C-alpha positions in Angstrom: 0.0 0.0 0.0 1.5 3.3 -1.0 1.6 6.3 1.3 -1.3 8.1 -0.3 -3.5 5.1 0.1 -2.5 4.8 3.8 -3.3 8.5 4.3 -6.7 8.1 2.6 -7.5 5.2 4.8 -6.4 7.0 7.9 -8.5 10.0 6.9 -11.5 7.8 6.4 -11.0 6.1 9.8 -10.6 9.6 11.3 -13.9 10.7 9.8 -15.6 7.5 11.1 -14.2 8.2 14.6 -15.5 11.8 14.4 -19.0 10.6 13.4 -18.9 8.1 16.3 -17.9 10.8 18.8 -20.7 13.0 17.4 -23.3 10.3 17.9 -22.1 9.6 21.4 -22.3 13.3 22.3 -25.8 13.4 20.9 -26.7 10.3 23.0 -25.2 11.7 26.2 -26.6 15.2 25.7 -30.1 14.4 24.4 -31.1 10.8 25.1 -29.7 10.2 28.6 -31.4 13.2 30.3 -34.8 12.0 28.8 -34.2 8.5 30.1 -33.3 9.9 33.5 -36.5 12.0 33.6 -38.6 8.9 32.7 -37.0 6.9 35.5 -37.7 9.7 37.9 -41.3 9.9 36.8 -41.7 6.1 37.1 -40.3 6.1 40.6 -42.7 9.0 41.5 -45.6 7.0 40.0 -44.6 3.9 41.9 -44.3 5.9 45.1 -47.8 7.3 44.6 -49.2 3.9 43.9 -47.6 2.5 47.1 -49.0 5.3 49.2 -52.5 4.8 47.7 -52.4 1.1 48.3 -51.2 1.6 51.9 -54.0 4.0 52.5 -56.6 1.6 51.0 -55.4 -1.3 53.2 -55.5 1.0 56.2 -58.9 2.5 55.4 -60.5 -0.9 54.5 -59.4 -2.6 57.7 -57.5 -5.3 55.9 -54.5 -5.0 58.1 -55.5 -6.6 61.3 -52.3 -5.9 63.2 
């Protein structure tokens, strides 16, 4: 392989790496915060459901402790 072919290959690999880094930055900046927000919402919903079920059990007299 001649020097020009090697340089062209390195340039193509460099461009691929730049594209990969750009995609990773997009993922970290845009996708992860949304996933984190959904997880927080799900835990909030779960907490609300647990509170409601505890209140139901208490109000219905099902816990005979």
